[in-house]
Coordinates of C-alpha atoms in Angstrom, one line a residue:
X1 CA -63.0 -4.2 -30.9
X2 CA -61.6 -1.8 -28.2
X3 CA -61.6 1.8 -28.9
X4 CA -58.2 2.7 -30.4
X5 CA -55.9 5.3 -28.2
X6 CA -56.4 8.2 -31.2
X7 CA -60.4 7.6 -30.9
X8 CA -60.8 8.2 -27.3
X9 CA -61.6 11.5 -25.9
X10 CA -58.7 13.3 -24.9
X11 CA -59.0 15.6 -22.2
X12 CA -57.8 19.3 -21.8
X13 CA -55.8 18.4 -18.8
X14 CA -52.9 17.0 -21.9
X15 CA -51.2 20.6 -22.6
X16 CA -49.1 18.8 -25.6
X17 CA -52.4 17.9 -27.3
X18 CA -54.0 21.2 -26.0
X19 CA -51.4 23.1 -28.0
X20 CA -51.3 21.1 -30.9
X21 CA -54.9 21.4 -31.3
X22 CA -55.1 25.2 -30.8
X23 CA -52.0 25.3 -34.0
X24 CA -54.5 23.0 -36.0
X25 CA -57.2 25.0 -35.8
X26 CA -55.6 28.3 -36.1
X27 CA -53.8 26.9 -39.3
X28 CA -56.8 25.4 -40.8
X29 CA -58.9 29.2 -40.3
X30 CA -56.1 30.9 -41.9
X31 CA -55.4 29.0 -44.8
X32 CA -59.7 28.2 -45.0
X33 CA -59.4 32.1 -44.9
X34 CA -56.9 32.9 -47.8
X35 CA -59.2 30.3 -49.8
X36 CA -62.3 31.7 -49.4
X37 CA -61.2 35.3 -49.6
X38 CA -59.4 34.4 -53.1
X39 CA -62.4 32.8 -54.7
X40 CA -65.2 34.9 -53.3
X41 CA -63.2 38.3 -54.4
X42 CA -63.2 36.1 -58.3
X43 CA -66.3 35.4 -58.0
X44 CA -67.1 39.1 -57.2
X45 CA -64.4 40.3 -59.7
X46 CA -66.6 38.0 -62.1
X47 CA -70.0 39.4 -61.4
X48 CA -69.0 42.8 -61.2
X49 CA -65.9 43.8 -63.3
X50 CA -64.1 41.1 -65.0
X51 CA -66.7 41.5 -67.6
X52 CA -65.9 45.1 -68.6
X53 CA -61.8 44.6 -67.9
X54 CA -60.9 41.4 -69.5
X55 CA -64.0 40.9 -72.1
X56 CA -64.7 44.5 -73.1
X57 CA -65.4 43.6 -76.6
X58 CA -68.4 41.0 -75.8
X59 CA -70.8 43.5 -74.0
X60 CA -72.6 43.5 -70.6
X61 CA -74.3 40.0 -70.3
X62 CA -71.8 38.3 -72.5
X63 CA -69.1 40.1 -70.3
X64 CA -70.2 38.4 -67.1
X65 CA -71.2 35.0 -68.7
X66 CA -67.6 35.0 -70.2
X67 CA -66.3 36.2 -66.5
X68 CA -68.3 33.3 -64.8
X69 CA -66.8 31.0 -67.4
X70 CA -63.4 31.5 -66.3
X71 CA -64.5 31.2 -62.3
X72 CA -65.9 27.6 -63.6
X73 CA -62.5 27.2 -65.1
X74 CA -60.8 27.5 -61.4
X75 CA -63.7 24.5 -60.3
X76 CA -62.6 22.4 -63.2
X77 CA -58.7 22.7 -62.1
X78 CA -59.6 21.5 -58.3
X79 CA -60.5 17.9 -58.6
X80 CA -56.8 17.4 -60.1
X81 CA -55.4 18.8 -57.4
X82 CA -57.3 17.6 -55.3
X83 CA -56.4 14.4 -56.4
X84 CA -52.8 14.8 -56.9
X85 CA -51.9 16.8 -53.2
X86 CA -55.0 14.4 -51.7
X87 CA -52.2 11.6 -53.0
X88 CA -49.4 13.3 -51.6
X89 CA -51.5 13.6 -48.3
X90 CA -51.8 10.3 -48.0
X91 CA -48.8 9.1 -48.4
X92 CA -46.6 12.2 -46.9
X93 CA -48.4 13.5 -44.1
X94 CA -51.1 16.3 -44.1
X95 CA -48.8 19.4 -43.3
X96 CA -46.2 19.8 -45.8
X97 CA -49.0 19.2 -48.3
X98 CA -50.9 22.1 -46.9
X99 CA -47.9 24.4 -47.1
X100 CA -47.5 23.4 -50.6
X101 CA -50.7 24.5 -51.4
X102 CA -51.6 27.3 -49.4
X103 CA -48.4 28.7 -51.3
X104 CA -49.8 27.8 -54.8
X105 CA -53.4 29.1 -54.4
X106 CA -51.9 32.3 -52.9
X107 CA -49.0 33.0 -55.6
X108 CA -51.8 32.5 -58.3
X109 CA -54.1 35.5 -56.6
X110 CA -51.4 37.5 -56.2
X111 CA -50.3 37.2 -59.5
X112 CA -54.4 38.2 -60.9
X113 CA -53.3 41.8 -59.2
X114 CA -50.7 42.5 -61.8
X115 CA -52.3 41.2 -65.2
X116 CA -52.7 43.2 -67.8
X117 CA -56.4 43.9 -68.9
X118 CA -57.9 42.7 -72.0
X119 CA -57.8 46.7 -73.9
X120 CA -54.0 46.7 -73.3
X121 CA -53.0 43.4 -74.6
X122 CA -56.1 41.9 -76.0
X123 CA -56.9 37.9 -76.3
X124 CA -53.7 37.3 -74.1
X125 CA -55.2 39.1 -71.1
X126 CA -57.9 36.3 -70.4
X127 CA -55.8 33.8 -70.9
X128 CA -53.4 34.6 -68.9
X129 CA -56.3 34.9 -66.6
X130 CA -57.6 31.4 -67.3
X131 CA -53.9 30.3 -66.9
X132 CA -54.0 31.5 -63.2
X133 CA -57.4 30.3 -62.7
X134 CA -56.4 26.7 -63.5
X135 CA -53.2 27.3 -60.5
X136 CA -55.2 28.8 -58.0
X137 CA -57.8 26.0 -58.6
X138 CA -55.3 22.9 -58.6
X139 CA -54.0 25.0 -54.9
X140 CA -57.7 25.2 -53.7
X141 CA -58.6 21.7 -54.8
X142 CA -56.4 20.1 -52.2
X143 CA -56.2 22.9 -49.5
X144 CA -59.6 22.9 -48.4
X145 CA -59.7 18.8 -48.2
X146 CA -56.6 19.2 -46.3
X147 CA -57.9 21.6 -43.7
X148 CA -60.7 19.2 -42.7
X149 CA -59.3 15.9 -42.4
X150 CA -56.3 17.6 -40.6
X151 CA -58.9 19.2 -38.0
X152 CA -60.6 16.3 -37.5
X153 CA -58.5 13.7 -37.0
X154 CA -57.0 16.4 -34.1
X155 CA -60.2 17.0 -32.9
X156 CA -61.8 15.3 -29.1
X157 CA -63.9 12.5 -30.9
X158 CA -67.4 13.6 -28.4
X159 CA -66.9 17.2 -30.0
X160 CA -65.5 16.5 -33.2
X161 CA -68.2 18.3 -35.1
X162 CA -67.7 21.5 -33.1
X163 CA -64.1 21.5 -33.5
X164 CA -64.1 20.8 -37.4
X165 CA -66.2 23.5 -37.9
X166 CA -64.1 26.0 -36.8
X167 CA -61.6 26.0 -39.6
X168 CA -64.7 26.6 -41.8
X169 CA -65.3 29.6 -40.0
X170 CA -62.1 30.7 -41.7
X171 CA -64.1 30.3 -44.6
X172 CA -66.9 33.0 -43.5
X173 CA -63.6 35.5 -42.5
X174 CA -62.9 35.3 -46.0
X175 CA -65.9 35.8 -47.5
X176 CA -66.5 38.6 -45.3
X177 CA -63.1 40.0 -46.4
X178 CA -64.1 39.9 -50.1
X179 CA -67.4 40.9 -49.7
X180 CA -66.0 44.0 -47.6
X181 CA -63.4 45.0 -50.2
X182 CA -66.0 44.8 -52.9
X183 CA -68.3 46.5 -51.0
X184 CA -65.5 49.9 -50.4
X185 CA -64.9 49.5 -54.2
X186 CA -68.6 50.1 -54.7
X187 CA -68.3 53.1 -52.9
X188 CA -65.0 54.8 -55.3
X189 CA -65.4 56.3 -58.4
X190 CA -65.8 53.2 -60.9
X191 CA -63.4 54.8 -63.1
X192 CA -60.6 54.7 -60.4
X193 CA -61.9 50.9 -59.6
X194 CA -61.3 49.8 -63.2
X195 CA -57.8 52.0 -64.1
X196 CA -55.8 50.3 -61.4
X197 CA -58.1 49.7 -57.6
X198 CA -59.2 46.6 -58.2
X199 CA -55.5 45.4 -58.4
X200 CA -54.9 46.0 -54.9
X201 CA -57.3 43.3 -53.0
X202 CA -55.3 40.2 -55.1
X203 CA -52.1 41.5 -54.2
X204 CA -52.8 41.9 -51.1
X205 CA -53.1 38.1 -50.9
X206 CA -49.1 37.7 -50.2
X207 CA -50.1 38.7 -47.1
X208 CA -52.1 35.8 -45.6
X209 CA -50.1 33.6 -48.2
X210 CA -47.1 34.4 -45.4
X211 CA -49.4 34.2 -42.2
X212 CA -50.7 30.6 -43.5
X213 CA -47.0 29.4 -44.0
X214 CA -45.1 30.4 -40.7
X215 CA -48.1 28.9 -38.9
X216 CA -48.7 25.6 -40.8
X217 CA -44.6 25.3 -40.6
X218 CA -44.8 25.4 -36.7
X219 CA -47.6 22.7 -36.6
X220 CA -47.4 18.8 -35.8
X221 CA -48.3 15.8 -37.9
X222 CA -51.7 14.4 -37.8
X223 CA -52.3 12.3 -34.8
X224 CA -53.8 9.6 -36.9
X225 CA -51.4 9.8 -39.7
X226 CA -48.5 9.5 -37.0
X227 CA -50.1 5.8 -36.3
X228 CA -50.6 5.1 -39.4
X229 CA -46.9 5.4 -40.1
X230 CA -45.7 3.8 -36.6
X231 CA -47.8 0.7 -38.0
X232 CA -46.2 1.2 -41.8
X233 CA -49.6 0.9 -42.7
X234 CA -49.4 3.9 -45.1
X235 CA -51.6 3.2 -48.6
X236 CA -49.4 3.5 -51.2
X237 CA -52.1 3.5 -53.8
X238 CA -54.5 5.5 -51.9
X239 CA -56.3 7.0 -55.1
X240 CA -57.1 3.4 -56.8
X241 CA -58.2 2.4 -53.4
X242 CA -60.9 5.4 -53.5
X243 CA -62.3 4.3 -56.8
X244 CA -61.9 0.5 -56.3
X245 CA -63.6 -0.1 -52.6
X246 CA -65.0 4.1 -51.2
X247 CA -67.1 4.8 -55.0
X248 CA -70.4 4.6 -52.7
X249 CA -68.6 7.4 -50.4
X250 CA -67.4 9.2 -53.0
X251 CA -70.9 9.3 -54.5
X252 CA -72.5 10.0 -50.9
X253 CA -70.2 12.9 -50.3
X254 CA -70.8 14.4 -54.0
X255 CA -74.2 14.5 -53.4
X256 CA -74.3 15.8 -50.0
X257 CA -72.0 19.0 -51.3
X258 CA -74.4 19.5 -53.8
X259 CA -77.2 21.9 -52.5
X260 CA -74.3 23.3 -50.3
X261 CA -71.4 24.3 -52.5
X262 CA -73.8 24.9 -55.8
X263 CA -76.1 27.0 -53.5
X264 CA -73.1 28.8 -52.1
X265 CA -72.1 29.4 -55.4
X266 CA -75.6 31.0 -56.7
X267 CA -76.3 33.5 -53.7
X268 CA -72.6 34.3 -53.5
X269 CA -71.8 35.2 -56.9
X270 CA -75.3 35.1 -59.7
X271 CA -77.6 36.6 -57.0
X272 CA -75.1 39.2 -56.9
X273 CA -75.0 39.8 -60.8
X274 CA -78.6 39.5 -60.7
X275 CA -79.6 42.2 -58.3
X276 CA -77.1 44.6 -60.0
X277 CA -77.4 43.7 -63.9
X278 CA -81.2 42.8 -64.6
X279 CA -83.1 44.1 -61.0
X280 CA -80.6 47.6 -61.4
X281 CA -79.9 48.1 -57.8
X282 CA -76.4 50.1 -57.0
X283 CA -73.1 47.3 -56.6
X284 CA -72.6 47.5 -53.2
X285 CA -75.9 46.2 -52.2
X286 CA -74.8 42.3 -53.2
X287 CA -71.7 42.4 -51.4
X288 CA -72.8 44.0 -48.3
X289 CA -75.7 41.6 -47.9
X290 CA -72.9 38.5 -48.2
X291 CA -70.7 39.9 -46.2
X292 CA -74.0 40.2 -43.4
X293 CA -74.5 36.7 -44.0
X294 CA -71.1 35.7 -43.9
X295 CA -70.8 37.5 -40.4
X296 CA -73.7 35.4 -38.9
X297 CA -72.1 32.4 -40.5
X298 CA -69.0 33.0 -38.0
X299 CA -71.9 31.9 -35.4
X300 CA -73.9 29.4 -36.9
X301 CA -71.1 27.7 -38.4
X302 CA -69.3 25.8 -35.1
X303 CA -73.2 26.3 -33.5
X304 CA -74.5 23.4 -36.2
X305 CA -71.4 21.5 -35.4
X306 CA -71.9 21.7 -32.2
X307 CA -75.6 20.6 -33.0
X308 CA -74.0 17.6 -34.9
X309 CA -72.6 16.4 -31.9
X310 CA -75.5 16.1 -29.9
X311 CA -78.1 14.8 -32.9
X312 CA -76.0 13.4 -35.1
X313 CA -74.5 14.6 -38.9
X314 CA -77.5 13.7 -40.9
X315 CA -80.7 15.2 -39.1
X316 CA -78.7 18.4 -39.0
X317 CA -77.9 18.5 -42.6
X318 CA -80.9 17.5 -43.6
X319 CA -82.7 20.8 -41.5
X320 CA -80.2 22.7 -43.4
X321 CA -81.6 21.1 -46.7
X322 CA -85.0 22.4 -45.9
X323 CA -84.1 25.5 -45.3
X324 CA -82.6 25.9 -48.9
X325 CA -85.8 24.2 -50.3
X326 CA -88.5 26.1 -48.2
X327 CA -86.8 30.2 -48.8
X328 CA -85.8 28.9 -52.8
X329 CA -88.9 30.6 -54.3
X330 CA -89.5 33.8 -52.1
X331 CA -86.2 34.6 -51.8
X332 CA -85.6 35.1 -55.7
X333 CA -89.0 36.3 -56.2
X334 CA -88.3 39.3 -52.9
X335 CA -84.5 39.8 -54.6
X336 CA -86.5 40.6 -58.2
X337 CA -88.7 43.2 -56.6
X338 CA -85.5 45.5 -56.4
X339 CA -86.0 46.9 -52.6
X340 CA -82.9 47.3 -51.2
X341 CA -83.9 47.3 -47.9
X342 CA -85.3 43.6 -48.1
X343 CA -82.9 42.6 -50.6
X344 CA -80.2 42.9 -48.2
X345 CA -82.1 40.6 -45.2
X346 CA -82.9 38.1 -47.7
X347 CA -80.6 37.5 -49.7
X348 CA -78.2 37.5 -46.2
X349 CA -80.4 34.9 -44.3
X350 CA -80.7 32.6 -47.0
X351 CA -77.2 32.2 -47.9
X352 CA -76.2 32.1 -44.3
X353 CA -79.0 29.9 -42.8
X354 CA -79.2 27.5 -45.5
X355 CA -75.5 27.2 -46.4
X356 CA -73.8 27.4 -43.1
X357 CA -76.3 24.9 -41.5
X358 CA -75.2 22.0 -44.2
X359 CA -71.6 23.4 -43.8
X360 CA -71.2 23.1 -40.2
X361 CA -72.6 19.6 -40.3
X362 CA -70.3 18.9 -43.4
X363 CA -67.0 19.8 -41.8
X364 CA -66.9 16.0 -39.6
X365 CA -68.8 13.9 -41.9
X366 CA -67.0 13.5 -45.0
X367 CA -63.5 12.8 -42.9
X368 CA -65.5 10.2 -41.0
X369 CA -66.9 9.0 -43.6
X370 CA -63.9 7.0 -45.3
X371 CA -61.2 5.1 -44.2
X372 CA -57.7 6.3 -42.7
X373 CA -55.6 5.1 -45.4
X374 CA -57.2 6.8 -47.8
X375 CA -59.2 9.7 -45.9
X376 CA -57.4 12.8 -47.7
X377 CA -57.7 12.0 -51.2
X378 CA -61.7 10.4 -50.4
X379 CA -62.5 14.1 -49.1
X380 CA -60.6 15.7 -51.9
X381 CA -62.5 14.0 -54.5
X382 CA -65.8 14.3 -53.2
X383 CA -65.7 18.0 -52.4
X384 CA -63.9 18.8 -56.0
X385 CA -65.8 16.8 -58.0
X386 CA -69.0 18.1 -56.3
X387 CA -67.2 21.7 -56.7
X388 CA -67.3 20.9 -60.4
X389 CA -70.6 20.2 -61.0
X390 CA -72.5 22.2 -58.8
X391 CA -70.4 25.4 -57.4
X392 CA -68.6 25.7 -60.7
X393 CA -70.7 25.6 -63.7
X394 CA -73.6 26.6 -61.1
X395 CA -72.9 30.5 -61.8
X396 CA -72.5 29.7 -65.3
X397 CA -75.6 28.0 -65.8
X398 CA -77.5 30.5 -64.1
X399 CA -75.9 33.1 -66.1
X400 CA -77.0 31.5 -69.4
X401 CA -80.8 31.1 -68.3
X402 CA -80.9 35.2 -67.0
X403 CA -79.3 35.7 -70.6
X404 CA -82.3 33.3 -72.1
X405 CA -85.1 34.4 -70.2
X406 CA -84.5 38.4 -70.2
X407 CA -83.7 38.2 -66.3
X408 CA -86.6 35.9 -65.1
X409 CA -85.8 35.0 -61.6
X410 CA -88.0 32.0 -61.9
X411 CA -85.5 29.4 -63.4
X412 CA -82.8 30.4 -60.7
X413 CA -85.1 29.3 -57.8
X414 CA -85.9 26.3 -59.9
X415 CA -81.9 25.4 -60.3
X416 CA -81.6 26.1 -56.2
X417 CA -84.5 23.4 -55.7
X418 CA -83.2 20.7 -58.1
X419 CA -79.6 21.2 -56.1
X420 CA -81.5 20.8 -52.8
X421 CA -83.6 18.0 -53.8
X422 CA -80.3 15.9 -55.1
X423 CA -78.8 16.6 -51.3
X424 CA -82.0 15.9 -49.5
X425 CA -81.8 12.3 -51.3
X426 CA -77.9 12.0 -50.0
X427 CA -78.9 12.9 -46.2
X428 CA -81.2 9.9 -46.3
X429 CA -79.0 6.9 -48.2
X430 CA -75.9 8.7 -46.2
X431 CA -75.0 6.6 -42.7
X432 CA -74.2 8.2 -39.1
X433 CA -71.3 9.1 -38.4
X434 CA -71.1 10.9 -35.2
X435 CA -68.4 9.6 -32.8
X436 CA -66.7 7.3 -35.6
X437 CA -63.3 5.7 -35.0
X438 CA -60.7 7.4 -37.5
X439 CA -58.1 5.0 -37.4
X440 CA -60.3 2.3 -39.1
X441 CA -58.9 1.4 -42.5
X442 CA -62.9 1.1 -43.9
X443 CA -65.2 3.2 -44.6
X444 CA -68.3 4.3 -42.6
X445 CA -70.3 2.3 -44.8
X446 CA -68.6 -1.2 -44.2
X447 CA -68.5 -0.4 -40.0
X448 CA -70.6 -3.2 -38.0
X449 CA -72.9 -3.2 -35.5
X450 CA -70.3 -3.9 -32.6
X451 CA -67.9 -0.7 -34.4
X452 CA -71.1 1.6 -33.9
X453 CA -72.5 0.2 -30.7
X454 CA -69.2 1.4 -29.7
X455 CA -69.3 5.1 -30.9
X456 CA -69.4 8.2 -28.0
X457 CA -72.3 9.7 -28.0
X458 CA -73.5 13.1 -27.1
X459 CA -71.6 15.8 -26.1
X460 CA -71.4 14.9 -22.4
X461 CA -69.6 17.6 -19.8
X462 CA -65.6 18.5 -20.8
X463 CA -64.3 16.4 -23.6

């Protein structure tokens, strides 16, 4: 089988595809951005403040367990969306579905900034809160999955894993947005912060909300999807195909987001709580070192997608694996001794260094590893479903055992090195696929020998 005319390397002398690549990317950073800014500032909101505004009544480590319980809330809502706009993907094309939820996810943060706080209307406050969780969380669920098979099916197939990254780095902006904004509110009186302050970083959502839409509406169809619909080969039943013939993807993928997204999850959000609640350091100490790590993520982000490139997906997860398991231990026990001045280091490297390695590697595989018919919704379910059990009951879990053993940081490093151990076991039963054709119909794990004799390569001179 020839290599199809979307699989071949395209060259920069195109300007068409030049300039349809540059929208792609800048479209995927910005919306990756908006998501990542809106759950990290819950997920700060939750470990710092929700507590106190929407749960008043339930005390300090009851406060944040119920605050983590509603960020799990948001993890439960994203596998149905990612399912249903993952559908919708399929069968419609990836861009309007992006506006569509770019505009969802957004509208529900925005709409966090002006709720009312559980001392002036009571239960209704978090539910209300819940309510908007679910939204943003049904937006997320499908936006994310979006932004990487769109990037990747535009992407030159020799530097595919280089080029999907950088949407993700969208993802570190974000973070680093949050982390910042959390970090100034450390800094005000708390008083001001929990009277009206903290209002202001939600609603100031409505602003990438409208960035993310006038670019997205100005960008071209998926190359691939474009074929798919010149050869009215479009899967009308895209989801039962998933479940039917891509379960041993789906399964693949889950457990290769495990040690990434759940360990995101933990350094990003309980680490934080942690350090602050039962080690006593001041609030802005968490944030600050996140938003250190997220910074260094903007570079080793597209660096291990560039790395994937040259020595494939799975030896470069798999270093990123180690990484998690090797600083599990002395990172928790160094974050317990309550120095700020190594707190900050560590709990920066290892979020950055162990996260962002698996991430960048991430970003190509799981579009290459299922079929084109299909390829939205496959990446939708295994990132949500992953973002279920790992990154969204992760905080929540963690929570509980701090609340169980008095603050121990010894069952923590234990939960990061069960998480890692379930991923290290995916990099190995996970297939290649660097350089894979993404106008097949099958999935990586049905491709023949002849379909990856014929992969590129390496990353050899311009692409």
């Amino acid at each position: 089988m020839s290599t199809s005319p979307a699989a071949e390397v395209r060259g920069s002398d195109d300007p068409e595809y030049a300039n349809n690549l540059r929208r792609a990317t800048l479209a995927s950073s910005v919306g990756s951005a908006l998501e990542y800014y809106d759950f990290a500032l819950y997920g700060l909101a939750s470990a710092l403040i929700f507590g106190q505004l929407f749960f008043p009544a339930l005390g300090t480590g009851a406060g944040i367990a119920a605050g983590f319980a509603t960020y799990a809330v948001g993890f439960f809502a994203r596998p149905f969306g990612g399912i249903f706009f993952g559908v919708l993907g399929d069968k419609l094309g990836r861009k309007w579905v992006l506006m569509a939820t770019i505009g969802l996810m957004g509208g529900a943060s925005t709409l966090i900034g002006v709720l009312p706080t559980g001392e002036q209307i009571g239960i209704w406050a978090p539910i209300l809160l819940v309510f908007l969780r679910v939204l943003q969380g049904l937006g997320a669920g499908a936006e994310q999955a979006g932004a990487t098979t769109l990037m990747a099916e535009y992407a030159p197939v020799r530097r595919r894993g280089f080029f999907s990254a950088l949407p993700f780095v969208g993802i570190m902006v974000g973070t680093v947005l949050a982390s910042i904004v959390f970090y100034l509110l450390g800094l005000v009186d708390q008083q001001i912060v929990h009277d009206w302050l903290w209002r202001v970083p939600f609603l100031a959502s409505i602003l990438l909300i409208a960035v993310s839409v006038f670019i997205r509406y100005r960008l071209a169809e998926s190359p691939t999807f474009v074929q798919l619909e010149k050869q009215e080969q479009e899967q009308h039943s895209p989801l039962k195909e998933v479940f039917t013939k891509s379960f041993g993807s789906v399964i693949r993928g889950i457990g290769l987001r495990m040690a990434e997204n759940g360990g995101s999850a933990l350094y990003q959000t309980l680490a934080i709580s942690f350090i602050t609640v039962y080690v006593g350091v001041e609030s802005w100490v968490g944030p600050l070192a996140i938003a250190i790590g997220a910074t260094l993520g903007v570079i080793i982000l597209p660096l291990a997608g560039a790395l994937s490139d040259r020595f494939g997906r799975m030896p470069v997860y798999r270093a990123g694996v180690i990484i998690q398991l090797v600083l599990a231990i002395p990172a928790w026990w160094l974050m317990s001794q309550g120095n700020v001045s190594v707190i900050i280091p560590v709990l920066a490297l290892t979020y950055t260094l162990s996260i962002n390695v698996m991430l960048g590697a991430q970003c190509a595989t799981l579009p290459e590893l299922f079929g084109n018919r299909h390829r939205y919704v496959g990446v939708a379910v295994s990132r949500e479903f992953s973002a279920v059990l790992a990154g969204g009951i992760a905080p929540l879990i963690g929570a509980s055992l701090l609340t169980a053993t008095t603050g121990s940081w010894i069952p923590l490093a234990g939960y990061v090195l069960l998480l890692g151990a379930i991923t290290l076991w995916a990099t190995f039963v996970t297939p290649e696929t660097r350089g894979r054709d993404l106008t097949l119909h099958g999935d990586a794990l049905s491709d023949t020998a002849a379909q990856i004799a014929e992969r590129p390569l390496a990353t050899v001179g311009r692409s």
